[in-house]
Amino acid sequence: MNLSKLFKPFLVSSVLAIGLAGCGAANQSDKSGDEAASKPEKQEVNIYTARHYEVDDEIYKNFTEETGIEVNVVKGEAEELIERIKREGESTSADLFVTVDGGVLANAKQNDILQPVTSDVINENVPENMRDTDNNWIGLATRARIIAYSKDRVSPEELSTYEDLTSDKWKGKVLVRSSTSLYNQSLLASFIELNGEEKAEQWSQGIVNNFARQPDGGDRDQAKAIAAGTGDVAIMNTYYVGLLANSEDPEDRKVADSIGVFFPNQETNGTHVNISGIGLTKHSKNKENAIKLIEYMTSAEAQELLSAQNYEFPVNPEAAKPELLEGWGDFKIQELNFDTLGEHNKKAIEIFNKTGWK
Ligand code: FE
């Protein structure tokens, strides 16, 4: 990866952003007069996030350096955070809610904890299909749920669709994590939306019948199980492939070397993609700062950093992708409204239970 190419524009924009932040501060003290100038209020923004990636903290740190606005982070499970924001009501300190699943973002909107964001900068940074229809949430990054395969034992020509993984030729060879993972719940929810409940159930049953072993561990563990010979193919998210390939642990890099990445359903309805997003809370006390942070997080430089370090696909089309992701090329994305992932979540869990996907 050419790092200097990635980071040069980053530095240039930092200088620009500092200049802009200076203008903003001047405007603000004009508005509030001398009192504000003598007793400057602490500039801060509070985030409740269900994302668990180091790069997020780095982006917040860069934002603080550029704007002087402090970012306070509360981490937790998405559903817990939604409940907490609801419970705290008007007194919540959360300005922003961040999570990794389109269904959960829709759920947050339905629970009435978010409000629409009006910003030309954000609308320019993020294409319409990567935002809620009312801008109650804004996409930050996407990941594809792909089929990883053993380069030694499988040729990519043998792979085609998610559905094909249920055929007899994959008996005892399919690796995938537990159905308690939102990643699998949203994958099955997408099949319910696109193919109907009956087909979705057949698919789940077919995968269970072809399990190489009972679900165990996270996505990375499925790749490791391919390398160990436990199974030949695994359903997993793209960014974990990137994290393994760039891990400090040589064993992880060996695992990444031994697997290929296949984007299924290219001839049919496309590869399943899920989205991370951010929403402004209904009772935000630092609305201006919160919107500034969303603008920053969706800017090309923050998006490039996010993609370079966490191997997610940027939502801002101006952002450069790391070499590994570029190497995978363009692929057809499963087209559906992210809201539907939340709508079918319960049904998906029901089907998993019925078909014995633990
Ligand atoms: Fe993850």
Short mmCIF file of C-alpha atoms and ligand atoms in Angstrom, two decimals:
data_model
loop_
_atom_site.label_atom_id
_atom_site.label_comp_id
_atom_site.label_asym_id
_atom_site.label_seq_id
_atom_site.Cartn_x
_atom_site.Cartn_y
_atom_site.Cartn_z
CA MET A 1 0.00 0.00 0.00
CA ASN A 2 1.31 3.44 -0.85
CA LEU A 3 0.99 5.25 2.46
CA SER A 4 2.33 8.59 1.30
CA LYS A 5 -0.34 8.66 -1.38
CA LEU A 6 -2.97 8.06 1.28
CA PHE A 7 -1.76 10.52 3.85
CA LYS A 8 -0.64 13.50 1.77
CA PRO A 9 -4.16 14.72 1.01
CA PHE A 10 -4.98 14.09 4.65
CA LEU A 11 -2.37 16.62 5.83
CA VAL A 12 -3.40 19.23 3.30
CA SER A 13 -7.04 18.98 4.33
CA SER A 14 -6.11 19.15 8.02
CA VAL A 15 -4.65 22.61 7.49
CA LEU A 16 -7.78 23.67 5.61
CA ALA A 17 -10.02 22.32 8.33
CA ILE A 18 -8.13 24.20 11.05
CA GLY A 19 -8.68 27.39 9.06
CA LEU A 20 -12.40 26.66 8.81
CA ALA A 21 -12.70 25.76 12.47
CA GLY A 22 -11.17 29.13 13.31
CA CYS A 23 -13.90 30.91 11.29
CA GLY A 24 -16.59 28.87 13.03
CA ALA A 25 -15.33 29.81 16.48
CA ALA A 26 -15.29 33.52 15.54
CA ASN A 27 -18.89 33.35 14.34
CA GLN A 28 -19.96 31.67 17.51
CA SER A 29 -18.53 34.32 19.84
CA ASP A 30 -20.13 37.03 17.65
CA LYS A 31 -23.49 35.42 18.28
CA SER A 32 -23.22 35.07 22.02
CA GLY A 33 -21.35 38.30 22.73
CA ASP A 34 -18.78 39.22 25.37
CA GLU A 35 -20.09 36.92 28.05
CA ALA A 36 -19.32 33.85 25.97
CA ALA A 37 -15.89 35.22 25.14
CA SER A 38 -14.94 35.65 28.78
CA LYS A 39 -16.48 32.32 29.89
CA PRO A 40 -15.99 30.00 26.91
CA GLU A 41 -18.20 26.94 27.13
CA LYS A 42 -16.48 23.59 26.84
CA GLN A 43 -16.78 22.38 23.26
CA GLU A 44 -17.65 18.71 23.29
CA VAL A 45 -19.71 15.98 21.70
CA ASN A 46 -20.87 12.70 23.26
CA ILE A 47 -21.10 9.45 21.32
CA TYR A 48 -22.79 6.21 22.28
CA THR A 49 -21.28 3.60 19.98
CA ALA A 50 -21.65 -0.10 19.31
CA ARG A 51 -18.62 -0.14 16.99
CA HIS A 52 -15.58 -1.84 18.48
CA TYR A 53 -12.76 -0.71 16.19
CA GLU A 54 -9.58 1.16 17.11
CA VAL A 55 -9.70 3.31 14.00
CA ASP A 56 -12.86 5.03 15.27
CA ASP A 57 -10.95 6.38 18.28
CA GLU A 58 -8.21 7.60 15.98
CA ILE A 59 -10.74 9.46 13.84
CA TYR A 60 -12.25 11.08 16.95
CA LYS A 61 -8.76 12.10 18.08
CA ASN A 62 -8.00 13.69 14.70
CA PHE A 63 -11.31 15.55 14.84
CA THR A 64 -10.44 16.97 18.27
CA GLU A 65 -7.01 18.05 17.03
CA GLU A 66 -8.56 19.86 14.07
CA THR A 67 -11.52 21.49 15.79
CA GLY A 68 -10.75 21.61 19.52
CA ILE A 69 -14.05 19.81 20.13
CA GLU A 70 -13.64 17.04 22.70
CA VAL A 71 -15.21 13.66 21.84
CA ASN A 72 -16.50 11.55 24.75
CA VAL A 73 -17.21 7.94 23.90
CA VAL A 74 -19.53 5.44 25.61
CA LYS A 75 -19.24 1.89 24.21
CA GLY A 76 -21.87 -0.82 24.48
CA GLU A 77 -24.15 -3.26 22.70
CA ALA A 78 -26.40 -1.54 20.14
CA GLU A 79 -29.74 -2.58 21.63
CA GLU A 80 -28.59 -1.65 25.14
CA LEU A 81 -27.52 1.78 23.95
CA ILE A 82 -30.87 2.35 22.24
CA GLU A 83 -32.65 1.37 25.47
CA ARG A 84 -30.37 3.62 27.48
CA ILE A 85 -30.98 6.65 25.23
CA LYS A 86 -34.73 5.99 25.46
CA ARG A 87 -34.59 5.67 29.23
CA GLU A 88 -32.49 8.82 29.66
CA GLY A 89 -34.98 10.76 27.55
CA GLU A 90 -34.46 14.53 27.51
CA SER A 91 -31.63 14.28 30.02
CA THR A 92 -29.48 12.00 27.86
CA SER A 93 -25.91 13.13 27.33
CA ALA A 94 -25.74 11.23 24.02
CA ASP A 95 -25.48 13.48 20.98
CA LEU A 96 -24.73 10.72 18.51
CA PHE A 97 -25.57 7.04 18.19
CA VAL A 98 -23.27 4.80 16.14
CA THR A 99 -23.78 1.16 15.21
CA VAL A 100 -22.90 -1.48 12.63
CA ASP A 101 -26.16 -2.77 11.22
CA GLY A 102 -28.79 -1.28 8.92
CA GLY A 103 -31.54 -3.09 10.78
CA VAL A 104 -30.42 -1.64 14.11
CA LEU A 105 -30.20 1.84 12.60
CA ALA A 106 -33.80 1.45 11.41
CA ASN A 107 -34.70 0.22 14.89
CA ALA A 108 -33.14 3.34 16.47
CA LYS A 109 -35.21 5.52 14.14
CA GLN A 110 -38.38 3.58 14.97
CA ASN A 111 -37.69 4.02 18.68
CA ASP A 112 -37.77 7.76 18.07
CA ILE A 113 -34.35 8.46 19.58
CA LEU A 114 -32.99 10.21 16.46
CA GLN A 115 -33.68 13.44 14.58
CA PRO A 116 -33.05 14.45 10.96
CA VAL A 117 -29.68 16.02 10.10
CA THR A 118 -29.59 18.92 7.66
CA SER A 119 -26.16 19.41 6.12
CA ASP A 120 -25.16 20.02 2.51
CA VAL A 121 -21.67 18.75 3.36
CA ILE A 122 -23.05 15.37 4.50
CA ASN A 123 -25.42 15.12 1.55
CA GLU A 124 -22.46 15.71 -0.73
CA ASN A 125 -20.18 13.26 1.12
CA VAL A 126 -22.63 10.37 1.29
CA PRO A 127 -24.73 9.06 -1.62
CA GLU A 128 -28.48 8.96 -1.03
CA ASN A 129 -28.70 5.15 -0.90
CA MET A 130 -26.24 5.17 2.02
CA ARG A 131 -28.45 7.46 4.14
CA ASP A 132 -31.83 7.13 5.82
CA THR A 133 -34.62 8.69 3.73
CA ASP A 134 -35.04 11.41 6.40
CA ASN A 135 -31.32 11.62 7.25
CA ASN A 136 -32.08 10.20 10.70
CA TRP A 137 -28.95 8.13 10.17
CA ILE A 138 -25.98 8.56 7.85
CA GLY A 139 -23.87 5.68 6.54
CA LEU A 140 -20.22 5.55 7.59
CA ALA A 141 -18.90 2.39 5.94
CA THR A 142 -20.03 -0.88 4.41
CA ARG A 143 -18.84 -4.48 4.53
CA ALA A 144 -19.73 -7.42 2.33
CA ARG A 145 -20.55 -10.90 3.67
CA ILE A 146 -18.56 -13.06 1.28
CA ILE A 147 -17.51 -16.68 0.84
CA ALA A 148 -13.91 -17.30 1.86
CA TYR A 149 -12.45 -20.50 0.41
CA SER A 150 -9.37 -22.67 0.77
CA LYS A 151 -7.00 -21.83 -2.09
CA ASP A 152 -5.56 -25.37 -1.81
CA ARG A 153 -8.79 -27.33 -1.90
CA VAL A 154 -11.34 -25.15 -3.71
CA SER A 155 -11.22 -23.48 -7.08
CA PRO A 156 -13.27 -20.26 -7.37
CA GLU A 157 -15.01 -21.81 -10.40
CA GLU A 158 -16.73 -24.20 -8.01
CA LEU A 159 -18.36 -21.25 -6.20
CA SER A 160 -21.40 -19.28 -7.34
CA THR A 161 -24.10 -18.33 -4.82
CA TYR A 162 -25.03 -18.43 -1.13
CA GLU A 163 -27.73 -20.92 -2.19
CA ASP A 164 -25.16 -23.23 -3.79
CA LEU A 165 -23.49 -23.69 -0.38
CA THR A 166 -26.52 -25.82 0.54
CA SER A 167 -25.84 -28.36 -2.23
CA ASP A 168 -24.45 -31.85 -1.47
CA LYS A 169 -20.98 -31.06 -2.79
CA TRP A 170 -20.35 -28.87 0.30
CA LYS A 171 -21.50 -31.48 2.83
CA GLY A 172 -19.32 -31.22 5.96
CA LYS A 173 -17.37 -28.30 4.50
CA VAL A 174 -19.23 -25.09 5.39
CA LEU A 175 -17.98 -22.90 8.26
CA VAL A 176 -20.00 -20.07 9.74
CA ARG A 177 -20.40 -18.43 13.13
CA SER A 178 -23.37 -18.67 15.46
CA SER A 179 -26.84 -17.42 14.53
CA THR A 180 -26.68 -15.12 17.57
CA SER A 181 -24.48 -12.87 15.41
CA LEU A 182 -26.30 -9.91 13.93
CA TYR A 183 -24.19 -10.43 10.78
CA ASN A 184 -25.93 -13.76 10.13
CA GLN A 185 -29.33 -12.49 11.24
CA SER A 186 -29.16 -9.66 8.71
CA LEU A 187 -27.92 -12.03 5.99
CA LEU A 188 -30.94 -14.29 6.53
CA ALA A 189 -33.23 -11.24 6.86
CA SER A 190 -32.06 -10.16 3.41
CA PHE A 191 -33.02 -13.59 2.00
CA ILE A 192 -36.45 -13.34 3.64
CA GLU A 193 -36.92 -9.97 1.93
CA LEU A 194 -35.61 -11.08 -1.47
CA ASN A 195 -36.65 -14.75 -1.70
CA GLY A 196 -39.44 -15.16 0.84
CA GLU A 197 -39.65 -17.02 4.16
CA GLU A 198 -39.87 -20.51 2.71
CA LYS A 199 -36.69 -20.20 0.63
CA ALA A 200 -34.91 -18.51 3.53
CA GLU A 201 -35.78 -21.44 5.78
CA GLN A 202 -34.61 -23.96 3.15
CA TRP A 203 -31.35 -22.07 2.92
CA SER A 204 -30.77 -22.06 6.67
CA GLN A 205 -31.57 -25.80 6.85
CA GLY A 206 -29.27 -26.53 3.91
CA ILE A 207 -26.37 -24.68 5.54
CA VAL A 208 -26.93 -26.49 8.86
CA ASN A 209 -26.91 -29.82 6.98
CA ASN A 210 -23.54 -28.89 5.45
CA PHE A 211 -21.85 -27.57 8.63
CA ALA A 212 -18.20 -28.60 8.94
CA ARG A 213 -18.71 -28.26 12.71
CA GLN A 214 -21.08 -26.59 15.14
CA PRO A 215 -20.72 -22.79 14.91
CA ASP A 216 -17.80 -21.63 17.02
CA GLY A 217 -16.04 -18.27 17.40
CA GLY A 218 -16.20 -15.13 15.29
CA ASP A 219 -15.68 -14.54 11.57
CA ARG A 220 -11.90 -14.69 11.89
CA ASP A 221 -12.16 -18.11 13.53
CA GLN A 222 -13.97 -19.47 10.45
CA ALA A 223 -11.02 -18.41 8.27
CA LYS A 224 -8.64 -20.02 10.75
CA ALA A 225 -10.69 -23.23 10.58
CA ILE A 226 -10.26 -23.25 6.77
CA ALA A 227 -6.49 -22.95 7.24
CA ALA A 228 -6.61 -25.78 9.81
CA GLY A 229 -8.51 -28.01 7.37
CA THR A 230 -11.72 -28.21 9.42
CA GLY A 231 -13.77 -26.95 6.47
CA ASP A 232 -13.30 -25.60 2.95
CA VAL A 233 -15.56 -22.54 2.72
CA ALA A 234 -16.66 -19.89 5.22
CA ILE A 235 -19.25 -17.14 5.26
CA MET A 236 -17.56 -14.02 6.68
CA ASN A 237 -17.26 -10.25 6.46
CA THR A 238 -14.68 -8.72 4.12
CA TYR A 239 -13.02 -6.49 6.71
CA TYR A 240 -11.94 -9.47 8.79
CA VAL A 241 -9.98 -10.74 5.78
CA GLY A 242 -8.21 -7.35 5.70
CA LEU A 243 -7.55 -7.44 9.44
CA LEU A 244 -6.05 -10.95 9.19
CA ALA A 245 -3.92 -10.04 6.17
CA ASN A 246 -2.49 -7.02 7.99
CA SER A 247 -2.26 -8.52 11.47
CA GLU A 248 0.93 -8.26 13.54
CA ASP A 249 0.59 -12.00 14.22
CA PRO A 250 2.34 -13.98 11.43
CA GLU A 251 -0.11 -16.88 12.01
CA ASP A 252 -3.02 -14.57 11.08
CA ARG A 253 -1.20 -13.49 7.91
CA LYS A 254 -0.64 -17.14 7.00
CA VAL A 255 -4.37 -17.75 7.38
CA ALA A 256 -5.14 -14.77 5.11
CA ASP A 257 -2.66 -16.08 2.52
CA SER A 258 -4.36 -19.46 2.44
CA ILE A 259 -7.86 -18.19 1.67
CA GLY A 260 -9.47 -16.61 -1.37
CA VAL A 261 -12.33 -14.09 -1.33
CA PHE A 262 -15.39 -14.84 -3.45
CA PHE A 263 -18.28 -12.42 -3.96
CA PRO A 264 -21.38 -14.63 -4.33
CA ASN A 265 -24.58 -14.05 -6.32
CA GLN A 266 -22.94 -11.83 -8.91
CA GLU A 267 -25.12 -13.39 -11.65
CA THR A 268 -28.26 -13.14 -9.52
CA ASN A 269 -29.21 -10.57 -6.87
CA GLY A 270 -25.76 -9.51 -5.64
CA THR A 271 -23.56 -9.97 -2.57
CA HIS A 272 -25.05 -9.11 0.83
CA VAL A 273 -23.69 -5.82 2.16
CA ASN A 274 -24.37 -4.27 5.54
CA ILE A 275 -23.79 -0.72 6.71
CA SER A 276 -22.40 1.13 9.72
CA GLY A 277 -24.07 4.42 10.46
CA ILE A 278 -24.37 7.42 12.75
CA GLY A 279 -27.46 9.30 13.90
CA LEU A 280 -28.06 12.57 15.76
CA THR A 281 -30.06 11.92 18.95
CA LYS A 282 -33.42 13.61 19.42
CA HIS A 283 -32.31 15.38 22.61
CA SER A 284 -28.74 16.26 21.60
CA LYS A 285 -27.32 19.20 23.61
CA ASN A 286 -24.35 19.70 21.28
CA LYS A 287 -26.10 19.57 17.96
CA GLU A 288 -23.72 21.83 16.02
CA ASN A 289 -20.66 19.92 17.19
CA ALA A 290 -22.38 16.61 16.49
CA ILE A 291 -23.15 17.60 12.90
CA LYS A 292 -19.55 18.81 12.50
CA LEU A 293 -18.35 15.39 13.60
CA ILE A 294 -20.63 13.59 11.12
CA GLU A 295 -19.34 15.92 8.39
CA TYR A 296 -15.79 15.09 9.42
CA MET A 297 -16.37 11.32 9.64
CA THR A 298 -17.85 11.25 6.15
CA SER A 299 -15.10 13.44 4.64
CA ALA A 300 -12.77 11.80 2.13
CA GLU A 301 -9.77 11.93 4.52
CA ALA A 302 -11.54 10.32 7.50
CA GLN A 303 -13.12 7.74 5.19
CA GLU A 304 -9.72 6.89 3.71
CA LEU A 305 -8.26 6.36 7.17
CA LEU A 306 -11.21 4.19 8.18
CA SER A 307 -10.89 2.05 5.08
CA ALA A 308 -7.07 1.86 5.27
CA GLN A 309 -7.13 0.62 8.86
CA ASN A 310 -10.35 -1.34 9.20
CA TYR A 311 -10.78 -2.54 5.59
CA GLU A 312 -14.40 -1.46 5.37
CA PHE A 313 -15.66 0.07 2.14
CA PRO A 314 -15.95 3.88 2.37
CA VAL A 315 -19.36 5.43 1.72
CA ASN A 316 -17.77 8.60 0.31
CA PRO A 317 -16.97 7.78 -3.34
CA GLU A 318 -14.08 10.31 -3.25
CA ALA A 319 -12.21 8.26 -0.64
CA ALA A 320 -9.41 5.99 -1.88
CA LYS A 321 -9.58 2.33 -0.87
CA PRO A 322 -6.58 0.30 0.33
CA GLU A 323 -4.88 -1.94 -2.24
CA LEU A 324 -6.44 -5.15 -0.92
CA LEU A 325 -9.98 -3.81 -1.42
CA GLU A 326 -9.09 -2.32 -4.80
CA GLY A 327 -7.75 -5.75 -5.75
CA TRP A 328 -11.14 -7.33 -5.13
CA GLY A 329 -12.56 -5.05 -7.82
CA ASP A 330 -16.11 -3.81 -8.19
CA PHE A 331 -18.90 -6.18 -7.35
CA LYS A 332 -22.66 -6.27 -7.58
CA ILE A 333 -24.27 -5.31 -4.29
CA GLN A 334 -27.47 -6.92 -3.06
CA GLU A 335 -30.00 -4.14 -3.48
CA LEU A 336 -32.51 -3.70 -0.73
CA ASN A 337 -33.64 -1.09 1.73
CA PHE A 338 -31.52 -1.50 4.89
CA ASP A 339 -34.72 -1.01 6.96
CA THR A 340 -35.89 -4.46 5.87
CA LEU A 341 -33.01 -6.09 7.79
CA GLY A 342 -34.59 -4.85 11.01
CA GLU A 343 -38.11 -5.73 9.90
CA HIS A 344 -37.20 -9.38 9.33
CA ASN A 345 -34.82 -9.79 12.28
CA LYS A 346 -37.30 -11.63 14.52
CA LYS A 347 -38.34 -13.98 11.73
CA ALA A 348 -34.68 -14.67 10.92
CA ILE A 349 -33.97 -15.68 14.53
CA GLU A 350 -37.09 -17.87 14.49
CA ILE A 351 -35.88 -19.67 11.36
CA PHE A 352 -32.39 -20.17 12.80
CA ASN A 353 -33.90 -21.74 15.92
CA LYS A 354 -36.25 -23.94 13.93
CA THR A 355 -33.49 -25.22 11.65
CA GLY A 356 -30.99 -25.86 14.44
CA TRP A 357 -28.42 -23.18 13.54
CA LYS A 358 -27.01 -22.61 17.03
FE FE B 1 -17.24 -7.20 13.55
#
